[in-house]
CSV table of C-alpha atoms in Angstrom, one decimal:
chain,number,residue,atom,x,y,z
A,1,MET,CA,139.1,101.0,133.6
A,2,ALA,CA,140.0,98.4,131.4
A,3,GLU,CA,140.9,99.3,128.0
A,4,GLN,CA,138.2,98.8,125.4
A,5,HIS,CA,138.7,96.8,122.3
A,6,THR,CA,135.7,97.2,120.5
A,7,ILE,CA,133.5,100.1,119.2
A,8,HIS,CA,129.7,100.2,118.9
A,9,VAL,CA,128.7,100.6,115.3
A,10,ASP,CA,125.2,101.5,114.5
A,11,ILE,CA,124.6,101.7,110.7
A,12,VAL,CA,121.1,103.4,109.8
A,13,SER,CA,119.0,104.9,107.1
A,14,ALA,CA,115.8,106.7,107.1
A,15,GLU,CA,114.3,103.3,105.8
A,16,GLY,CA,115.5,101.3,108.9
A,17,GLU,CA,118.5,100.2,110.4
A,18,ILE,CA,120.8,98.1,108.6
A,19,PHE,CA,123.3,97.1,111.5
A,20,SER,CA,124.3,97.3,114.8
A,21,GLY,CA,127.0,95.7,116.9
A,22,PRO,CA,130.5,95.6,118.1
A,23,ALA,CA,133.2,96.3,116.1
A,24,ALA,CA,137.1,95.9,116.1
A,25,MET,CA,137.5,98.4,113.4
A,26,VAL,CA,135.3,100.2,110.9
A,27,PHE,CA,136.2,101.6,107.4
A,28,ALA,CA,134.2,104.3,105.9
A,29,PRO,CA,134.5,106.1,102.6
A,30,ALA,CA,134.7,110.0,103.9
A,31,SER,CA,134.4,112.4,101.4
A,32,GLU,CA,137.9,113.6,101.9
A,33,GLY,CA,139.3,109.8,101.5
A,34,GLU,CA,139.2,106.4,103.0
A,35,LEU,CA,138.7,106.4,106.9
A,36,GLY,CA,139.9,103.7,109.3
A,37,ILE,CA,138.2,104.3,112.7
A,38,ALA,CA,139.8,102.1,116.2
A,39,PRO,CA,138.2,102.3,119.3
A,40,ARG,CA,138.7,105.3,121.6
A,41,HIS,CA,138.7,107.2,118.2
A,42,ALA,CA,138.4,110.9,118.6
A,43,PRO,CA,135.4,112.5,118.3
A,44,LEU,CA,134.6,113.1,114.4
A,45,LEU,CA,131.9,114.4,112.0
A,46,THR,CA,132.0,113.8,108.8
A,47,LEU,CA,130.5,113.6,105.4
A,48,LEU,CA,130.6,109.9,103.1
A,49,LYS,CA,130.8,109.3,99.5
A,50,ALA,CA,128.9,106.6,97.9
A,51,GLY,CA,131.0,103.4,98.3
A,52,GLU,CA,131.8,100.5,101.2
A,53,VAL,CA,131.4,100.4,104.9
A,54,ARG,CA,133.4,97.9,106.1
A,55,VAL,CA,132.9,96.6,109.7
A,56,GLN,CA,135.6,94.0,111.4
A,57,THR,CA,133.8,92.5,114.0
A,58,PRO,CA,136.0,91.0,117.0
A,59,GLU,CA,135.9,87.7,115.8
A,60,GLY,CA,137.9,88.9,113.2
A,61,GLU,CA,135.4,88.8,110.5
A,62,GLN,CA,134.6,91.4,107.9
A,63,GLN,CA,131.2,92.9,107.0
A,64,SER,CA,130.5,95.2,104.0
A,65,PHE,CA,127.6,97.2,103.4
A,66,TYR,CA,127.1,99.7,100.7
A,67,VAL,CA,126.0,103.4,101.3
A,68,GLY,CA,125.0,106.0,98.5
A,69,GLY,CA,126.4,108.6,100.8
A,70,GLY,CA,125.7,110.2,103.9
A,71,ALA,CA,127.5,111.1,107.5
A,72,LEU,CA,129.5,109.5,109.9
A,73,GLU,CA,129.5,110.6,113.3
A,74,VAL,CA,132.5,109.1,115.7
A,75,GLN,CA,132.4,109.1,119.2
A,76,PRO,CA,134.8,107.4,122.0
A,77,ASN,CA,133.0,104.1,122.1
A,78,LYS,CA,130.3,104.8,119.2
A,79,VAL,CA,130.1,104.8,115.7
A,80,THR,CA,127.0,106.1,113.8
A,81,VAL,CA,126.5,105.9,110.3
A,82,LEU,CA,123.6,108.1,108.9
A,83,ALA,CA,123.4,106.1,105.5
A,84,ASP,CA,121.4,107.3,102.5
A,85,THR,CA,119.2,105.3,100.5
A,86,ALA,CA,119.6,106.7,97.3
A,87,LEU,CA,122.7,107.8,95.4
A,88,ARG,CA,123.1,111.4,96.1
A,89,ALA,CA,124.6,114.1,93.3
A,90,ARG,CA,123.8,117.5,92.7
A,91,ASP,CA,122.6,116.9,89.2
A,92,ILE,CA,120.6,114.0,90.1
A,93,ASP,CA,119.0,115.7,92.6
A,94,GLU,CA,118.6,118.8,90.4
A,95,ALA,CA,117.3,116.6,87.9
A,96,ALA,CA,114.5,115.1,90.4
A,97,ALA,CA,113.4,118.3,91.4
A,98,LEU,CA,112.9,119.7,88.0
A,99,ALA,CA,111.0,116.5,87.5
A,100,ALA,CA,108.6,117.2,90.4
A,101,LYS,CA,108.3,120.7,89.2
A,102,GLN,CA,107.3,119.8,85.9
A,103,ARG,CA,104.8,117.2,87.1
A,104,ALA,CA,103.0,120.3,89.0
A,105,GLU,CA,103.1,122.3,86.3
A,106,ASP,CA,101.7,119.4,83.8
A,107,ALA,CA,98.9,118.8,86.4
A,108,LEU,CA,97.9,122.6,86.7
A,109,ARG,CA,98.0,123.0,82.7
A,110,ASP,CA,95.9,120.0,81.8
A,111,LYS,CA,93.1,121.5,83.9
A,112,PRO,CA,90.2,122.1,81.2
A,113,GLY,CA,91.4,119.2,78.7
A,114,HIS,CA,92.3,116.5,80.7
A,115,ILE,CA,89.6,114.9,83.3
A,116,THR,CA,89.7,112.0,85.2
A,117,GLN,CA,86.8,109.5,85.2
A,118,ALA,CA,85.9,110.3,88.7
A,119,GLU,CA,86.0,114.0,87.7
A,120,ALA,CA,83.9,113.5,84.6
A,121,LEU,CA,81.2,111.3,86.7
A,122,ALA,CA,81.1,114.5,89.6
A,123,GLU,CA,80.3,116.9,86.8
A,124,LEU,CA,77.5,114.4,85.1
A,125,ALA,CA,76.0,114.3,88.5
A,126,ARG,CA,75.9,117.7,89.1
A,127,ALA,CA,74.5,118.3,85.5
A,128,ALA,CA,71.9,115.9,86.1
A,129,ALA,CA,71.0,117.7,89.3
A,130,MET,CA,70.7,120.9,87.6
A,131,LEU,CA,68.1,119.3,85.3
A,132,LYS,CA,66.3,118.0,87.7
A,133,VAL,CA,65.7,121.2,89.3
A,134,LEU,CA,65.1,122.9,85.7
A,135,GLU,CA,62.3,120.4,85.0
A,136,ARG,CA,60.8,120.9,88.7
A,137,LEU,CA,60.7,124.7,88.0
A,138,ARG,CA,59.0,124.2,84.5
A,139,LYS,CA,56.4,122.1,85.8
A,140,LEU,CA,55.9,124.9,88.5
A,141,ARG,CA,55.5,127.6,86.0
A,142,GLY,CA,53.4,125.5,83.5
B,1,MET,CA,56.2,84.2,91.6
B,2,PRO,CA,56.6,88.3,90.7
B,3,GLY,CA,59.4,90.1,92.7
B,4,THR,CA,61.2,87.0,93.8
B,5,LYS,CA,63.7,86.9,91.2
B,6,GLU,CA,64.7,90.8,91.6
B,7,ILE,CA,65.2,90.5,95.2
B,8,ARG,CA,67.4,86.9,95.0
B,9,SER,CA,69.7,89.0,92.1
B,10,LYS,CA,69.7,92.1,94.5
B,11,ILE,CA,71.0,89.7,97.0
B,12,ALA,CA,73.7,88.0,94.8
B,13,SER,CA,74.9,91.6,93.9
B,14,VAL,CA,75.3,92.8,97.9
B,15,LYS,CA,77.0,89.4,98.2
B,16,SER,CA,79.7,89.8,95.5
B,17,THR,CA,80.3,93.7,96.9
B,18,GLN,CA,80.4,92.4,100.5
B,19,LYS,CA,82.8,90.0,99.1
B,20,ILE,CA,85.2,92.7,97.4
B,21,THR,CA,84.8,95.3,100.7
B,22,LYS,CA,86.1,92.1,103.2
B,23,ALA,CA,89.0,91.3,101.1
B,24,MET,CA,89.8,94.9,100.7
B,25,GLN,CA,89.8,95.2,104.9
B,26,MET,CA,91.7,92.1,105.2
B,27,VAL,CA,94.5,93.4,102.7
B,28,ALA,CA,94.3,97.1,104.4
B,29,THR,CA,95.1,95.4,107.8
B,30,SER,CA,98.1,93.5,106.6
B,31,LYS,CA,99.4,96.5,105.0
B,32,MET,CA,98.9,99.1,107.7
B,33,ARG,CA,101.0,96.4,110.1
B,34,ARG,CA,103.9,96.8,107.8
B,35,ALA,CA,103.4,100.2,107.3
B,36,GLN,CA,103.5,100.8,111.4
B,37,GLU,CA,106.9,98.5,111.1
B,38,ARG,CA,108.3,101.0,108.6
B,39,MET,CA,107.3,103.9,110.7
B,40,ARG,CA,109.0,102.0,113.7
B,41,LEU,CA,112.2,101.6,111.5
B,42,ALA,CA,112.3,105.3,110.5
B,43,ARG,CA,112.6,106.8,113.8
B,44,PRO,CA,116.2,105.9,115.0
B,45,TYR,CA,117.8,107.9,112.0
B,46,ALA,CA,115.6,111.2,112.4
B,47,GLN,CA,116.6,111.0,116.2
B,48,LYS,CA,120.3,110.4,115.5
B,49,MET,CA,119.9,113.1,113.2
B,50,ARG,CA,118.4,115.4,115.8
B,51,ASN,CA,121.2,114.9,118.2
B,52,VAL,CA,123.9,115.5,115.8
B,53,ILE,CA,122.3,118.8,114.3
B,54,GLY,CA,121.5,120.0,117.8
B,55,HIS,CA,125.2,119.3,118.5
B,56,LEU,CA,126.0,121.4,115.6
B,57,THR,CA,124.4,124.3,116.1
B,58,GLU,CA,125.5,124.2,119.9
B,59,ALA,CA,129.3,124.1,119.1
B,60,ASN,CA,129.2,126.7,116.0
B,61,PRO,CA,127.2,129.7,117.5
B,62,ASP,CA,128.7,132.3,114.8
B,63,TYR,CA,127.2,130.1,112.1
B,64,ARG,CA,123.4,130.5,111.3
B,65,HIS,CA,122.3,128.3,108.9
B,66,PRO,CA,119.6,130.1,106.8
B,67,PHE,CA,117.4,126.7,107.7
B,68,LEU,CA,117.8,127.9,111.7
B,69,VAL,CA,116.7,131.3,111.1
B,70,THR,CA,113.5,132.8,111.6
B,71,ARG,CA,112.5,135.5,109.3
B,72,GLU,CA,109.1,137.9,108.7
B,73,PRO,CA,106.8,135.5,107.1
B,74,LYS,CA,105.7,137.1,104.0
B,75,ALA,CA,105.4,133.5,101.8
B,76,VAL,CA,104.4,130.2,103.2
B,77,GLY,CA,104.8,126.7,101.4
B,78,ILE,CA,103.2,124.1,102.7
B,79,ILE,CA,103.9,120.2,102.0
B,80,VAL,CA,100.4,118.3,101.9
B,81,ILE,CA,100.6,114.3,102.0
B,82,SER,CA,97.5,112.7,100.6
B,83,THR,CA,96.4,109.1,99.5
B,84,ASP,CA,96.6,107.7,96.0
B,85,ARG,CA,93.7,105.9,96.2
B,86,GLY,CA,90.2,106.8,97.8
B,87,LEU,CA,87.9,104.5,100.0
B,88,ALA,CA,89.6,105.2,103.2
B,89,GLY,CA,87.0,107.2,104.7
B,90,GLY,CA,87.1,110.8,105.8
B,91,LEU,CA,91.3,110.6,105.9
B,92,ASN,CA,91.9,112.8,102.8
B,93,ALA,CA,89.0,115.3,103.6
B,94,ASN,CA,90.4,116.1,106.8
B,95,ILE,CA,93.6,116.6,105.5
B,96,PHE,CA,92.3,118.8,102.8
B,97,LYS,CA,90.4,120.8,105.6
B,98,GLN,CA,93.0,121.0,107.8
B,99,THR,CA,95.3,122.4,105.2
B,100,LEU,CA,92.7,124.6,104.0
B,101,PHE,CA,92.3,126.0,107.6
B,102,LEU,CA,96.4,126.6,107.6
B,103,MET,CA,96.4,128.5,104.3
B,104,ARG,CA,93.5,130.7,105.5
B,105,GLU,CA,95.3,131.3,108.8
B,106,TRP,CA,98.3,132.7,106.7
B,107,GLN,CA,96.5,134.4,104.0
B,108,ALA,CA,94.7,136.4,106.8
B,109,LYS,CA,98.0,137.8,107.9
B,110,GLY,CA,98.8,138.8,104.5
B,111,ALA,CA,101.0,136.0,103.5
B,112,GLN,CA,101.3,134.2,100.0
B,113,VAL,CA,100.7,130.4,100.1
B,114,SER,CA,102.0,127.9,97.8
B,115,LEU,CA,101.6,124.3,98.0
B,116,CYS,CA,103.6,121.2,97.3
B,117,ILE,CA,101.2,118.4,96.8
B,118,ILE,CA,102.4,114.4,97.6
B,119,GLY,CA,99.4,112.0,96.1
B,120,SER,CA,96.8,112.0,93.5
B,121,LYS,CA,93.8,113.0,95.7
B,122,GLY,CA,95.8,116.4,96.8
B,123,LEU,CA,96.4,117.2,93.4
B,124,ALA,CA,93.0,116.8,92.1
B,125,PHE,CA,91.4,118.6,95.2
B,126,PHE,CA,94.2,121.9,95.4
B,127,ARG,CA,94.2,122.4,91.6
B,128,ARG,CA,90.8,123.7,91.6
B,129,LEU,CA,91.6,126.3,94.1
B,130,GLY,CA,94.2,128.4,91.7
B,131,VAL,CA,96.8,128.2,94.6
B,132,PRO,CA,100.4,127.9,93.0
B,133,ILE,CA,101.6,124.2,92.9
B,134,LEU,CA,105.1,124.4,93.3
B,135,ALA,CA,105.8,120.9,93.0
B,136,ASN,CA,103.8,117.0,93.2
B,137,VAL,CA,104.8,113.4,93.4
B,138,SER,CA,102.4,110.8,93.0
B,139,GLY,CA,102.1,107.0,92.8
B,140,LEU,CA,104.4,106.6,95.5
B,141,GLY,CA,102.6,103.3,96.3
B,142,ASP,CA,102.3,101.3,100.0
B,143,ARG,CA,105.9,101.6,100.2
B,144,PRO,CA,107.3,105.1,99.8
B,145,HIS,CA,111.2,105.6,99.3
B,146,VAL,CA,113.2,109.1,100.3
B,147,LYS,CA,114.5,108.5,96.8
B,148,ASP,CA,111.2,109.5,95.3
B,149,LEU,CA,110.9,112.2,97.7
B,150,ILE,CA,114.1,114.1,97.2
B,151,GLY,CA,113.0,116.0,94.3
B,152,THR,CA,110.1,117.4,95.7
B,153,VAL,CA,111.4,118.3,99.1
B,154,LYS,CA,114.3,119.8,97.1
B,155,VAL,CA,112.0,122.3,95.0
B,156,MET,CA,110.7,123.6,98.4
B,157,LEU,CA,114.0,123.7,99.9
B,158,ASP,CA,115.5,125.7,97.5
B,159,ALA,CA,112.3,128.0,97.3
B,160,TYR,CA,113.1,128.7,100.8
B,161,SER,CA,116.9,129.2,100.5
B,162,SER,CA,116.3,131.8,97.7
B,163,GLY,CA,114.0,133.7,99.9
B,164,GLU,CA,110.8,132.8,97.8
B,165,LEU,CA,109.4,131.0,101.2
B,166,ASP,CA,109.8,131.8,104.8
B,167,ARG,CA,108.0,129.3,106.5
B,168,LEU,CA,107.9,125.6,105.3
B,169,PHE,CA,105.1,123.5,107.1
B,170,LEU,CA,104.2,119.8,106.5
B,171,VAL,CA,100.4,118.4,106.8
B,172,ASN,CA,99.8,114.6,106.8
B,173,ALA,CA,97.9,112.0,108.7
B,174,GLN,CA,99.0,111.2,112.0
B,175,PHE,CA,98.6,107.6,113.0
B,176,LEU,CA,97.5,107.3,116.6
B,177,ASN,CA,96.2,104.1,116.4
B,178,THR,CA,93.8,102.1,114.5
B,179,MET,CA,90.8,103.7,115.0
B,180,THR,CA,91.7,107.3,115.1
B,181,GLN,CA,94.1,109.4,112.5
B,182,LYS,CA,94.4,113.0,112.8
B,183,PRO,CA,95.7,115.3,110.5
B,184,THR,CA,98.5,117.4,112.1
B,185,VAL,CA,100.4,120.5,111.0
B,186,GLU,CA,104.3,120.3,111.4
B,187,GLN,CA,106.5,123.1,110.7
B,188,LEU,CA,109.7,122.1,108.9
B,189,LEU,CA,111.4,125.5,108.0
B,190,PRO,CA,112.8,127.0,110.1
B,191,VAL,CA,114.1,124.2,112.0
B,192,GLU,CA,112.5,124.6,115.8
B,193,ALA,CA,114.6,124.4,118.8
B,194,VAL,CA,116.5,121.4,118.6
B,195,ASP,CA,117.1,119.6,121.9
B,196,THR,CA,120.8,119.9,123.2
B,197,GLU,CA,120.1,118.3,126.5
B,198,GLY,CA,123.2,116.3,127.5
B,199,LEU,CA,125.7,118.5,125.6
B,200,ALA,CA,126.6,120.6,128.8
B,201,GLU,CA,130.3,119.5,128.9
B,202,HIS,CA,131.9,121.1,126.0
B,203,TRP,CA,133.7,119.1,123.3
B,204,ASP,CA,133.7,118.9,119.7
B,205,TYR,CA,134.0,117.2,117.0
B,206,ILE,CA,136.7,117.3,114.5
B,207,TYR,CA,135.2,118.6,111.5
B,208,GLU,CA,136.0,117.2,108.1
B,209,PRO,CA,135.1,118.7,106.1
B,210,GLU,CA,134.4,122.3,107.9
B,211,ALA,CA,131.1,122.2,109.8
B,212,LYS,CA,129.2,124.5,107.6
B,213,LEU,CA,129.2,121.8,104.6
B,214,ILE,CA,128.5,119.1,107.1
B,215,LEU,CA,125.4,121.4,108.4
B,216,ASP,CA,124.3,121.7,105.1
B,217,GLY,CA,124.0,117.9,103.7
B,218,LEU,CA,122.8,117.1,107.3
B,219,LEU,CA,119.6,119.8,107.4
B,220,ILE,CA,118.7,118.8,104.0
B,221,ARG,CA,118.7,114.9,104.9
B,222,TYR,CA,116.6,116.1,108.0
B,223,ILE,CA,113.9,117.5,106.3
B,224,GLU,CA,113.8,114.7,103.9
B,225,SER,CA,113.7,112.3,106.8
B,226,GLN,CA,110.8,114.4,108.2
B,227,VAL,CA,108.8,114.2,104.8
B,228,TYR,CA,109.7,110.7,104.5
B,229,ARG,CA,108.2,109.9,108.0
B,230,GLY,CA,105.1,111.8,106.9
B,231,ALA,CA,104.9,109.8,103.9
B,232,VAL,CA,105.0,106.4,106.0
B,233,GLU,CA,103.0,107.5,108.5
B,234,ASN,CA,100.2,108.8,106.1
B,235,VAL,CA,100.5,105.2,104.4
B,236,ALA,CA,99.8,103.7,107.9
B,237,SER,CA,96.5,106.0,108.5
B,238,GLU,CA,95.6,105.3,105.1
B,239,MET,CA,95.4,101.4,105.5
B,240,ALA,CA,93.8,102.0,109.0
B,241,ALA,CA,91.3,104.5,108.0
B,242,ARG,CA,90.4,101.9,105.1
B,243,MET,CA,90.3,99.1,107.2
B,244,VAL,CA,87.6,100.7,109.2
B,245,ALA,CA,85.6,101.7,106.3
B,246,MET,CA,85.6,98.9,104.5
B,247,LYS,CA,84.9,96.5,107.9
B,248,ALA,CA,81.9,99.2,108.3
B,249,ALA,CA,81.0,98.7,104.6
B,250,SER,CA,80.8,94.7,105.1
B,251,ASP,CA,78.9,94.9,108.2
B,252,ASN,CA,76.3,97.0,106.5
B,253,ALA,CA,76.2,94.9,103.8
B,254,GLY,CA,75.7,92.0,106.0
B,255,LYS,CA,72.6,93.8,107.5
B,256,LEU,CA,71.4,94.4,103.8
B,257,ILE,CA,71.6,91.1,102.8
B,258,GLY,CA,69.6,90.0,105.8
B,259,GLU,CA,66.7,92.1,105.5
B,260,LEU,CA,66.5,91.2,101.9
B,261,GLN,CA,66.5,87.7,103.0
B,262,LEU,CA,63.5,88.2,104.9
B,263,ILE,CA,61.8,90.2,102.5
B,264,TYR,CA,62.5,87.3,99.9
B,265,ASN,CA,61.1,84.9,102.1
B,266,LYS,CA,57.9,86.4,103.0
B,267,ALA,CA,57.8,87.0,99.3
B,268,ARG,CA,58.0,83.2,98.6
B,269,GLN,CA,55.6,82.4,101.6
B,270,ALA,CA,52.8,84.8,100.3
B,271,ALA,CA,53.4,83.2,97.0
B,272,ILE,CA,53.1,79.5,97.9
B,273,THR,CA,49.7,80.6,100.3
B,274,LYS,CA,48.3,82.3,97.2
B,275,GLU,CA,49.0,79.0,95.0
B,276,LEU,CA,47.7,76.8,97.4
B,277,SER,CA,44.5,78.9,98.5
B,278,GLU,CA,43.7,78.6,94.8
B,279,ILE,CA,44.2,74.9,94.4
B,280,VAL,CA,41.9,74.6,97.3
B,281,GLY,CA,39.6,76.9,96.0
B,282,GLY,CA,39.5,75.4,92.6
B,283,ALA,CA,38.6,71.8,94.2
B,284,ALA,CA,35.9,73.3,96.3
B,285,ALA,CA,34.5,74.4,93.3
B,286,VAL,CA,34.3,71.3,91.6
């Protein structure tokens, strides 16, 4: 088997594919420090920090992509970057979770006071129907 | 000519309604195509993720992440994805029906049910039920982003990690084709059997840092990507349902206009005939 001089790189995020193609070398910001991956690298799995993933194409060009973090999987002839689309950090995620909770609580608390137009219309229709029934009952009796 | 003026204004009003429904139909069609494309784009990430997680669990049989362990179901969480806007046929109603069915099923087994609502229609519906709603996000628009879902999903994942929930489900409309959207229930947690085919030959990764941390990070992202896929699929379904509903509305408006036009013509004809006979009668009297 001829020696391989390139490695296939896929950079994907949850919202779509970012890059796919051969490379001579890939650099990625791993959580433990910058990593350089050449073809025939040992299988490796690591988390990524926010930073730049650089792909050196076989023609010698450099392409760089910004990732907000994610994971990197290396197989001897294939590199996959599972990129985050959003900047991740413990406190940012925590704040987002709190906001989501807050929204749910607000929605539940506002129940009696705050009603939307659609709800008001539905309420009105219900009241009108009740009035109609009452009127009919009165006629039947009177 | 009594009556004809009313009919004419009625025709004009139906025509303008038809214009609106036709425009909505066309907008929904193009938005549906884009949503379908985004569904397709989200697939490789989830697939890759599944492979890696499968490999990790296979290679580390001694470490069982809580997300992979099945517990006695005492409390169940349901993430319901609904739309923000109406006029989408029976789409939301079907999702809610499916959710209520699922809730009743678990309540019958004696489990506590709590909800996480995505989309304002779902919030308006479920807050009347008095079931605890743990988290909510609305107004994701036609292009949901993972960024907007992280917080909401985290609330549910935290509840699961701390033992407040023993199961987590996702309910959303599945996009089968333009004409059919079916509400589906999917179990998110514990993560069900991950495909481990092709892992027979035993080789392992170098982990940096340790495997546990990587698995933690990947599982959270995996669940998020599942919810994101659900949200995108729901948008595609919403657009398809709206497209069909608006097409039916436009067709009905067309039919109504035809009928009204006929009535109008008849009334006009009758008025002319009446006038003529009056003139003829008047002439004869002279």
